[in-house]
PDB file of C-alpha atoms in Angstrom:
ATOM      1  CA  UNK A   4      16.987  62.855   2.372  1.00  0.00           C
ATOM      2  CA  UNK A   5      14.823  63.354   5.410  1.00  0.00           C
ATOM      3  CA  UNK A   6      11.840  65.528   4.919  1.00  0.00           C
ATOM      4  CA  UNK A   7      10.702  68.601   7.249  1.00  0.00           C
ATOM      5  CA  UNK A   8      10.885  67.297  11.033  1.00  0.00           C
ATOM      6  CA  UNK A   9       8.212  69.289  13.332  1.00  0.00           C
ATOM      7  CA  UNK A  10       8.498  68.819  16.807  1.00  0.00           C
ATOM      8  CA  UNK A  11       6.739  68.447  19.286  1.00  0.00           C
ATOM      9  CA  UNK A  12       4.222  66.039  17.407  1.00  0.00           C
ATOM     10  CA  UNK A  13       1.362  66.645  20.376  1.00  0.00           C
ATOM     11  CA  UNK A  14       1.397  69.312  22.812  1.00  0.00           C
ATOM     12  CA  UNK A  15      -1.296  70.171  25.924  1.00  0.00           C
ATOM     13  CA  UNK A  16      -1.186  73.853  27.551  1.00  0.00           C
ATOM     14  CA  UNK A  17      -2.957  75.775  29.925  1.00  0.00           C
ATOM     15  CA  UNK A  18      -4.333  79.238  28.945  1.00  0.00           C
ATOM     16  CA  UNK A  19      -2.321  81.810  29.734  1.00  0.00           C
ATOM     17  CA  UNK A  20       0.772  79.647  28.967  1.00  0.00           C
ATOM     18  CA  UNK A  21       3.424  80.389  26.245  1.00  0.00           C
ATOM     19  CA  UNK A  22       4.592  77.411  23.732  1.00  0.00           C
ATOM     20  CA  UNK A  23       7.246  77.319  21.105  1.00  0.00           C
ATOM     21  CA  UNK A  24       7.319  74.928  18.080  1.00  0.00           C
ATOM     22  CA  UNK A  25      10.384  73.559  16.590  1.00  0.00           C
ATOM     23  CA  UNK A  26      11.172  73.111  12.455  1.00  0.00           C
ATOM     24  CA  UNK A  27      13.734  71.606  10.923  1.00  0.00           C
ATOM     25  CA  UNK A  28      13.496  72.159   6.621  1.00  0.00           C
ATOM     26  CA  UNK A  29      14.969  69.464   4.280  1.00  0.00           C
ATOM     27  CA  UNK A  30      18.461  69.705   4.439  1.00  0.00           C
ATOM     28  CA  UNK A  31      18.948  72.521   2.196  1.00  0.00           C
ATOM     29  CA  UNK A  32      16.226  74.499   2.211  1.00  0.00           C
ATOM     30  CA  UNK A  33      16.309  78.117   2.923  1.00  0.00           C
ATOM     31  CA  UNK A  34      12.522  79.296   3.116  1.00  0.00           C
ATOM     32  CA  UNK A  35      10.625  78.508   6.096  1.00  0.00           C
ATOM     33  CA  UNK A  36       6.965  79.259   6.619  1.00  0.00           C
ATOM     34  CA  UNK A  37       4.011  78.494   8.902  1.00  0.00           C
ATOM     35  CA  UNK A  38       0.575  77.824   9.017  1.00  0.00           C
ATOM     36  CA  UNK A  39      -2.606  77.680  11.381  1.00  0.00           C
ATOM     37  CA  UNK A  40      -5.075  74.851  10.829  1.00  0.00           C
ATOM     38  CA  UNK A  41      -7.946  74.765  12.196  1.00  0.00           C
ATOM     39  CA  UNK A  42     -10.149  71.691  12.068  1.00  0.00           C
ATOM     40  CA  UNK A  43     -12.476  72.423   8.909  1.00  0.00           C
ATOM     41  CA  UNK A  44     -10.416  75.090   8.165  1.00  0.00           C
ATOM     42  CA  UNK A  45      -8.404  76.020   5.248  1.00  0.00           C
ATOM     43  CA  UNK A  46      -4.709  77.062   6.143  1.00  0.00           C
ATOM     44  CA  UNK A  47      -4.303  80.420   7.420  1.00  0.00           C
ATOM     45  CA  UNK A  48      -0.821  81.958   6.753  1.00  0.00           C
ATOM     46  CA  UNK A  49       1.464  82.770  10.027  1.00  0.00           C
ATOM     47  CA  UNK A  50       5.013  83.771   8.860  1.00  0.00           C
ATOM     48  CA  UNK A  51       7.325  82.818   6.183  1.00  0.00           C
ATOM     49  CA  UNK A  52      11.430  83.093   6.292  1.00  0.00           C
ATOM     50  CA  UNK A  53      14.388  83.074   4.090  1.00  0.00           C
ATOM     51  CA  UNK A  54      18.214  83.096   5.408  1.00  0.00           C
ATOM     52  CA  UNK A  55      16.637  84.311   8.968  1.00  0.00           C
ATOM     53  CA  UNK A  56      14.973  87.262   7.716  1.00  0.00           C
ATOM     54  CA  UNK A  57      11.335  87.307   8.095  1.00  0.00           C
ATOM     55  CA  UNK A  58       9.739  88.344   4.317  1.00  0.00           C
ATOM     56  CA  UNK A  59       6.033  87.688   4.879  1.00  0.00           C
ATOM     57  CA  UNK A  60       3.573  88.351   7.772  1.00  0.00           C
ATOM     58  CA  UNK A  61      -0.108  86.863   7.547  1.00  0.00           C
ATOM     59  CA  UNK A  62      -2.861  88.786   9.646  1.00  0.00           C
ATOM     60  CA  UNK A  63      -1.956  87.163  13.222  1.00  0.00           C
ATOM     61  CA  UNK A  64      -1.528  88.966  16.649  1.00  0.00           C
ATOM     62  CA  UNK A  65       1.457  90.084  17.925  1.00  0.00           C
ATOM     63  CA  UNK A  66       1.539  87.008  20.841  1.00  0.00           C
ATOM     64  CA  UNK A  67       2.552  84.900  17.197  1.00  0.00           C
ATOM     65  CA  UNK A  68       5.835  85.454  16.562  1.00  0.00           C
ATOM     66  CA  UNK A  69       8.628  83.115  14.848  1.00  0.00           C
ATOM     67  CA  UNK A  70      12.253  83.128  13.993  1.00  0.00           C
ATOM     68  CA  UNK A  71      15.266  81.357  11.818  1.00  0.00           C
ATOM     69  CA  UNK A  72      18.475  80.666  12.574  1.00  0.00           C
ATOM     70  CA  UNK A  73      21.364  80.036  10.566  1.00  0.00           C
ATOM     71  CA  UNK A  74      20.749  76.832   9.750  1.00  0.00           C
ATOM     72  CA  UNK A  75      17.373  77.612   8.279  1.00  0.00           C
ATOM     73  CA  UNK A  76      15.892  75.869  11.661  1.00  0.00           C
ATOM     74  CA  UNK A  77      12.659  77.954  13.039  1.00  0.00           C
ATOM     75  CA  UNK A  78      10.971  77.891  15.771  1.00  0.00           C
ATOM     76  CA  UNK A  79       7.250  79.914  15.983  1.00  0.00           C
ATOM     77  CA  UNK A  80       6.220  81.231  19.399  1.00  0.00           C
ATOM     78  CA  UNK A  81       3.118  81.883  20.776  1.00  0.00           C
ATOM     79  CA  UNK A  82       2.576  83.820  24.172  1.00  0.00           C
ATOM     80  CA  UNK A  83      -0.525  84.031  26.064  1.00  0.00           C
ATOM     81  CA  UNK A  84      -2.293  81.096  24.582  1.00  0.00           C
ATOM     82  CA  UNK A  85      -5.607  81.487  24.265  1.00  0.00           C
ATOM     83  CA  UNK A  86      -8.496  78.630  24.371  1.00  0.00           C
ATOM     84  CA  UNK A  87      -9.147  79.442  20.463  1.00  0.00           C
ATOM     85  CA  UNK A  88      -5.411  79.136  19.351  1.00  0.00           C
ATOM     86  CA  UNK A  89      -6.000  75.617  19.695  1.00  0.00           C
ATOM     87  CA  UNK A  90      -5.085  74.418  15.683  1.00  0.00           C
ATOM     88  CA  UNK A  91      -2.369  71.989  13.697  1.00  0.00           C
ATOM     89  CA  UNK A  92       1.214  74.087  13.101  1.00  0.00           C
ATOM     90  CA  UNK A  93       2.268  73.057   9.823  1.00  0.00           C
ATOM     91  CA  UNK A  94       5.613  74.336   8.911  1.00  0.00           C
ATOM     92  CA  UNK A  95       6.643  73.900   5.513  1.00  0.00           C
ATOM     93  CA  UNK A  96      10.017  74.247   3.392  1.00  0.00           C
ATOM     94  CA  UNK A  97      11.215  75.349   0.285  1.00  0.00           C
ATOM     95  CA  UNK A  98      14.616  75.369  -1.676  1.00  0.00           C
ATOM     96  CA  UNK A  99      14.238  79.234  -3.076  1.00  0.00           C
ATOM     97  CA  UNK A 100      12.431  82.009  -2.368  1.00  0.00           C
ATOM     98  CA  UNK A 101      11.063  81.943  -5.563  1.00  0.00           C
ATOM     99  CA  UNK A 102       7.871  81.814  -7.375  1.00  0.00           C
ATOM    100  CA  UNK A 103       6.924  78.500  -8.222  1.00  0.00           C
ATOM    101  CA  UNK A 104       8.521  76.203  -5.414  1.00  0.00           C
ATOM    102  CA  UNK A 105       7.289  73.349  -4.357  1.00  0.00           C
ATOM    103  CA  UNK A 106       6.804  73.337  -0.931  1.00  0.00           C
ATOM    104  CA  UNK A 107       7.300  70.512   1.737  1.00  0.00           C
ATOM    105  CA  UNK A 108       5.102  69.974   4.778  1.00  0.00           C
ATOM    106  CA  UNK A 109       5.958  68.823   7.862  1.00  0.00           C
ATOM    107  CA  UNK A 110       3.693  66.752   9.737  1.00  0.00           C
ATOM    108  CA  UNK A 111       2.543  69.130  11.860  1.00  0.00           C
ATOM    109  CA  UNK A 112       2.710  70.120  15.526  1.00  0.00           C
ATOM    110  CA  UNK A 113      -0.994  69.740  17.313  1.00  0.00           C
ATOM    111  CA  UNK A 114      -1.630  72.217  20.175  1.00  0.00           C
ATOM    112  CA  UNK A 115      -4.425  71.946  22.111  1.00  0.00           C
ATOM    113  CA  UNK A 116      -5.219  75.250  24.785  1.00  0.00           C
ATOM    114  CA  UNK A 117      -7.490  73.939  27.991  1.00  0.00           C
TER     115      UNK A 117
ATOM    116  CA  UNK B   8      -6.511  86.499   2.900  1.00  0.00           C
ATOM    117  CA  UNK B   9      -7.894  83.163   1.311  1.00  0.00           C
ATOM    118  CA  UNK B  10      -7.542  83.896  -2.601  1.00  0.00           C
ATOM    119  CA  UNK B  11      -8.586  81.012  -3.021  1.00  0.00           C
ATOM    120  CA  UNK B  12     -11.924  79.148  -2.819  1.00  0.00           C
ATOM    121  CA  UNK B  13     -12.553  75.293  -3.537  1.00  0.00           C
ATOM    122  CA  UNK B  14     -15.800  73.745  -5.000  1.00  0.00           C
ATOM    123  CA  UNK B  15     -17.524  71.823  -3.544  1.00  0.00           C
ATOM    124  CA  UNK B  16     -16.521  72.093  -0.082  1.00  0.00           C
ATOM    125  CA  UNK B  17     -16.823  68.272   0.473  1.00  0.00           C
ATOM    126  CA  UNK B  18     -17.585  65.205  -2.526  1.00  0.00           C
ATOM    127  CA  UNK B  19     -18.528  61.670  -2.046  1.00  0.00           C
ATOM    128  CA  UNK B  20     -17.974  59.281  -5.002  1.00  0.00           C
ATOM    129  CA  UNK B  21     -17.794  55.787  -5.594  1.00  0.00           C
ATOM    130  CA  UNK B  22     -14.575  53.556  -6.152  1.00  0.00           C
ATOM    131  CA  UNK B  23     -13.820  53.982  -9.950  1.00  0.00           C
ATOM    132  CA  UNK B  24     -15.323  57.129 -10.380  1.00  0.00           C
ATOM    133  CA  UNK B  25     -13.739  60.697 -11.183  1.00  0.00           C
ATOM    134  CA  UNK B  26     -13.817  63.134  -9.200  1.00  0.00           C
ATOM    135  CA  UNK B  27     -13.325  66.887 -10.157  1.00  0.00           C
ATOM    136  CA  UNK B  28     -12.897  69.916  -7.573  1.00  0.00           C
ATOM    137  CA  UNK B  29     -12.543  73.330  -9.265  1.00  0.00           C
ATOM    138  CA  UNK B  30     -10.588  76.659  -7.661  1.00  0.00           C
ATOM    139  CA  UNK B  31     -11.176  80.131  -7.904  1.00  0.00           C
ATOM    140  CA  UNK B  32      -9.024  83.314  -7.138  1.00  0.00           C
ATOM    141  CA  UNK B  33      -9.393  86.852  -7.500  1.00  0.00           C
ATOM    142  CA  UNK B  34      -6.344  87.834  -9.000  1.00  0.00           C
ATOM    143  CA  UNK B  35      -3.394  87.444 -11.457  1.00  0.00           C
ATOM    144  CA  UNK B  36      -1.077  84.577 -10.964  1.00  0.00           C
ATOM    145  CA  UNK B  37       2.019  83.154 -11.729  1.00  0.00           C
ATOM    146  CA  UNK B  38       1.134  79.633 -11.012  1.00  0.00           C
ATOM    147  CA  UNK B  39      -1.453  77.909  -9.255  1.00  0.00           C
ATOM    148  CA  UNK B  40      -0.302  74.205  -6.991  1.00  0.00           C
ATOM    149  CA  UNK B  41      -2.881  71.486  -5.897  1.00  0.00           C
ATOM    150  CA  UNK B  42      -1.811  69.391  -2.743  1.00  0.00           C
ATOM    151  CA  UNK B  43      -3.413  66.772  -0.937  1.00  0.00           C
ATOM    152  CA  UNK B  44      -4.147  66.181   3.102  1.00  0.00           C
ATOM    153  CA  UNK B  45      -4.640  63.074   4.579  1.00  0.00           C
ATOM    154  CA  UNK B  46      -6.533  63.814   7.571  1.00  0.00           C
ATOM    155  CA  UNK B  47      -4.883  65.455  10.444  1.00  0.00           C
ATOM    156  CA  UNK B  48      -1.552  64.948   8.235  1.00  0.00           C
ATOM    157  CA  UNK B  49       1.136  67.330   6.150  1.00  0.00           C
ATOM    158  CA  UNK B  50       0.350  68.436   3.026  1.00  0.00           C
ATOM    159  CA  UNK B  51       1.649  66.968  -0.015  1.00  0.00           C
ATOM    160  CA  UNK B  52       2.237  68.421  -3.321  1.00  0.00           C
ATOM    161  CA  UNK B  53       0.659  67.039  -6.356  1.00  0.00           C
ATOM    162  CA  UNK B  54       1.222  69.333  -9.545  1.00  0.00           C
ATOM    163  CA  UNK B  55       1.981  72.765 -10.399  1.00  0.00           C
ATOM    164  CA  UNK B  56       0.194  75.164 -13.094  1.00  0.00           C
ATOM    165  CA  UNK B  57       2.010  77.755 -14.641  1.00  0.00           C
ATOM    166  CA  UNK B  58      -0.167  81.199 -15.445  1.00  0.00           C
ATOM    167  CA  UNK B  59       0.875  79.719 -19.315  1.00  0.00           C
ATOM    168  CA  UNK B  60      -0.350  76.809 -19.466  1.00  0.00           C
ATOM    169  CA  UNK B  61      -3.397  75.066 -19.750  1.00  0.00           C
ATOM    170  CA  UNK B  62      -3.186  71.804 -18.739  1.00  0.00           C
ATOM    171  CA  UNK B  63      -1.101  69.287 -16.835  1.00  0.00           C
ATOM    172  CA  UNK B  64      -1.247  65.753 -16.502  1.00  0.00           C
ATOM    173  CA  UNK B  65       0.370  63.639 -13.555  1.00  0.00           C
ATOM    174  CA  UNK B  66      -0.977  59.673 -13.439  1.00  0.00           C
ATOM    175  CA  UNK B  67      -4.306  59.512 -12.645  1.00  0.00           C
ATOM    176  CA  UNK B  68      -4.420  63.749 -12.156  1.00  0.00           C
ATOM    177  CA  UNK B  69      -5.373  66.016 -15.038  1.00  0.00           C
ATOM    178  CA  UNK B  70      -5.612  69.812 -14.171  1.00  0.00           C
ATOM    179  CA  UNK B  71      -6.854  72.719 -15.855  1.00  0.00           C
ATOM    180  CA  UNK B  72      -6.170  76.283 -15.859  1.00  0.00           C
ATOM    181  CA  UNK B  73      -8.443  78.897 -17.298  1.00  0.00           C
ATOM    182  CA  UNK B  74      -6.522  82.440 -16.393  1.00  0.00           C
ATOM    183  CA  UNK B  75      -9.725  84.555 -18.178  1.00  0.00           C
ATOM    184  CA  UNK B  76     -11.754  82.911 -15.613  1.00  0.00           C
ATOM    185  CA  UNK B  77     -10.009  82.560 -12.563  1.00  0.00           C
ATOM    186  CA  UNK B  78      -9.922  79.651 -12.158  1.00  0.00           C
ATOM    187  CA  UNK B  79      -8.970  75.599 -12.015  1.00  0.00           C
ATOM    188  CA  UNK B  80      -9.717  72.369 -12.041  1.00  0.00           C
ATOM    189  CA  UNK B  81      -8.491  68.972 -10.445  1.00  0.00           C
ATOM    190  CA  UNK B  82      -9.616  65.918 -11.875  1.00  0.00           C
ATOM    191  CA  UNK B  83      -8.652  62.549 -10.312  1.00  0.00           C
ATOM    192  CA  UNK B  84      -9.628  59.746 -12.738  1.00  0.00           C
ATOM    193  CA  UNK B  85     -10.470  56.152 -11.631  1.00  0.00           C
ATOM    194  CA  UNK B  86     -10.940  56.569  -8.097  1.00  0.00           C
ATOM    195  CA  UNK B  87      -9.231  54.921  -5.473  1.00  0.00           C
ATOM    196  CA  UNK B  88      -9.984  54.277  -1.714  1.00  0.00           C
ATOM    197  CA  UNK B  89      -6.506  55.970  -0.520  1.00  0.00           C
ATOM    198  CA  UNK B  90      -7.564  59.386  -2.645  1.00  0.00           C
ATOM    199  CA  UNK B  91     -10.529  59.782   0.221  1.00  0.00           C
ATOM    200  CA  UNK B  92      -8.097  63.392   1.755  1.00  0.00           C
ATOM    201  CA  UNK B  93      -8.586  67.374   1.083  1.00  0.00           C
ATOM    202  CA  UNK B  94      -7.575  68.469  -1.810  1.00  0.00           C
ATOM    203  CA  UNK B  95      -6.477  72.421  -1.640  1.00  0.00           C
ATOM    204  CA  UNK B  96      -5.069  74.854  -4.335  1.00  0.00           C
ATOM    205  CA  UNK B  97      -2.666  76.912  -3.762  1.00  0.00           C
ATOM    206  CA  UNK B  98      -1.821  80.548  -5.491  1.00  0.00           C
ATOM    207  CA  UNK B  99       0.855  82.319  -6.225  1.00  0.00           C
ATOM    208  CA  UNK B 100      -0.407  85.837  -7.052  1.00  0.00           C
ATOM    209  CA  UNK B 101       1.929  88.056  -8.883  1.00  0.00           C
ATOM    210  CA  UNK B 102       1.696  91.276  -6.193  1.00  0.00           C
ATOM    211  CA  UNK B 103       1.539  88.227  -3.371  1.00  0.00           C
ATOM    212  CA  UNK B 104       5.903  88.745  -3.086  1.00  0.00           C
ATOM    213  CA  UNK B 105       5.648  84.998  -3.579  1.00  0.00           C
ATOM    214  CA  UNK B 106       3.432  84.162  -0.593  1.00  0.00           C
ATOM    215  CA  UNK B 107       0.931  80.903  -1.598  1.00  0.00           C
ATOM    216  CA  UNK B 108      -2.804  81.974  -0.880  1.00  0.00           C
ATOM    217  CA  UNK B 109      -4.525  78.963   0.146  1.00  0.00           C
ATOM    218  CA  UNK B 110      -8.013  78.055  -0.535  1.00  0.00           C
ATOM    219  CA  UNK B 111     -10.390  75.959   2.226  1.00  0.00           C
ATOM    220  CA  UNK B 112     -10.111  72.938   0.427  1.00  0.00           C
ATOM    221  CA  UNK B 113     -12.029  70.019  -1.039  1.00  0.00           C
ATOM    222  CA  UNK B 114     -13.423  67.109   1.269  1.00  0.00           C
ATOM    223  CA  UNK B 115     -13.132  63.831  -1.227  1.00  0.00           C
ATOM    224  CA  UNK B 116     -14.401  60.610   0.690  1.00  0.00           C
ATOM    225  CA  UNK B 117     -14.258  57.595  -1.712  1.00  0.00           C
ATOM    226  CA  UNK B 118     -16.800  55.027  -1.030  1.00  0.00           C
ATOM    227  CA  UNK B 119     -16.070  51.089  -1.502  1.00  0.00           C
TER     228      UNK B 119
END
């Protein structure tokens, strides 16, 4: 089955701009999360969702926000960009909610903020 | 917060060689994943560790867990070329409502 499909691969915006990123899980999968990588960076947590609630927040600004619809699709949003939000989006899936899941990456969305 | 924390922060071997990257968290698990990135790539899973077991074997992958210490261990026997990624653990801390802590990873470069 196909694996966790990020869209767009490679995006360029202006500061001051807003940009939303697209996730579709593995057919499915009902946990959704996302992550911030920064080059040399570990992965910093953004948000993670199950059946379009949001269960976990990681220590971002309120400009990052994210949501899930009913078919477990997600979409993260960030407003204002900012020169330093430049970073790989990995979204990743998961059947369960549950502890010891194996998740799925996508490849990743890379934004870069000029 | 990064629970996590990989050693060393970057490793060059030879072809043929093992290589061995160890984790450390802060605080009681359930289980503990490794996963590899290619560069500028996904993540991909390679084994899970549960808080009751010791060791795990996968292939060429052997890890350890040692809960009184904190921490882990990822050995990758017989080096190959295609291994050269980050390797980066992954936690599953028992008060964490199931969120993975991520460490900063392992740079492995594998040397023909």
């Amino acid at each position: 089955k196909a694996g966790v499909t990020q869209t767009p691969r490679y995006l360029i915006k202006t500061r001051g701009q807003q940009v939303t990123l697209s996730c579709s899980p593995i057919s499915g999968h009902r946990s959704v999360s996302w992550y911030q990588q920064t080059p040399g960076q570990g992965l910093q947590f953004l948000f993670e969702y199950f059946s379009e609630t949001q269960r976990n927040k990681g220590n971002f600004p309120g400009r990052f926000s994210g949501r899930q619809f009913s078919n477990s699709r997600s979409e993260m949003n960030v407003s204002t960009l900012e020169l330093g939000d430049s970073a790989l989006y990995l979204c990743a899936s998961s059947a369960t909610a549950n502890s010891g899941n194996t998740i799925y990456f996508g490849e990743g969305s890379w934004l870069t903020v000029v | 917060s990064q629970q996590g924390e990989e050693d060393p922060q970057a490793l060059s071997i030879q072809e043929g060689e093992n290589a061995t990257m160890n984790c450390s968290y802060k605080t009681s698990i359930n289980n503990l994943q490794w996963y590899r990135q290619n560069s500028g790539r996904g993540l991909v899973h390679l084994i899970l560790i549960r808080s009751n077991e010791r060791e795990k074997h996968s292939g060429r992958l052997r890890v350890t867990l040692d809960t009184s210490k904190k921490s882990s261990s990822l050995l990758i026997t017989a080096s190959r070329a295609a291994d050269t990624a980050s390797y980066f653990c992954a936690t599953d801390a028992v008060e964490s409502n199931y969120q993975l802590i991520w460490g900063a990873g392992t740079k492995l470069i594998i040397k023909p």
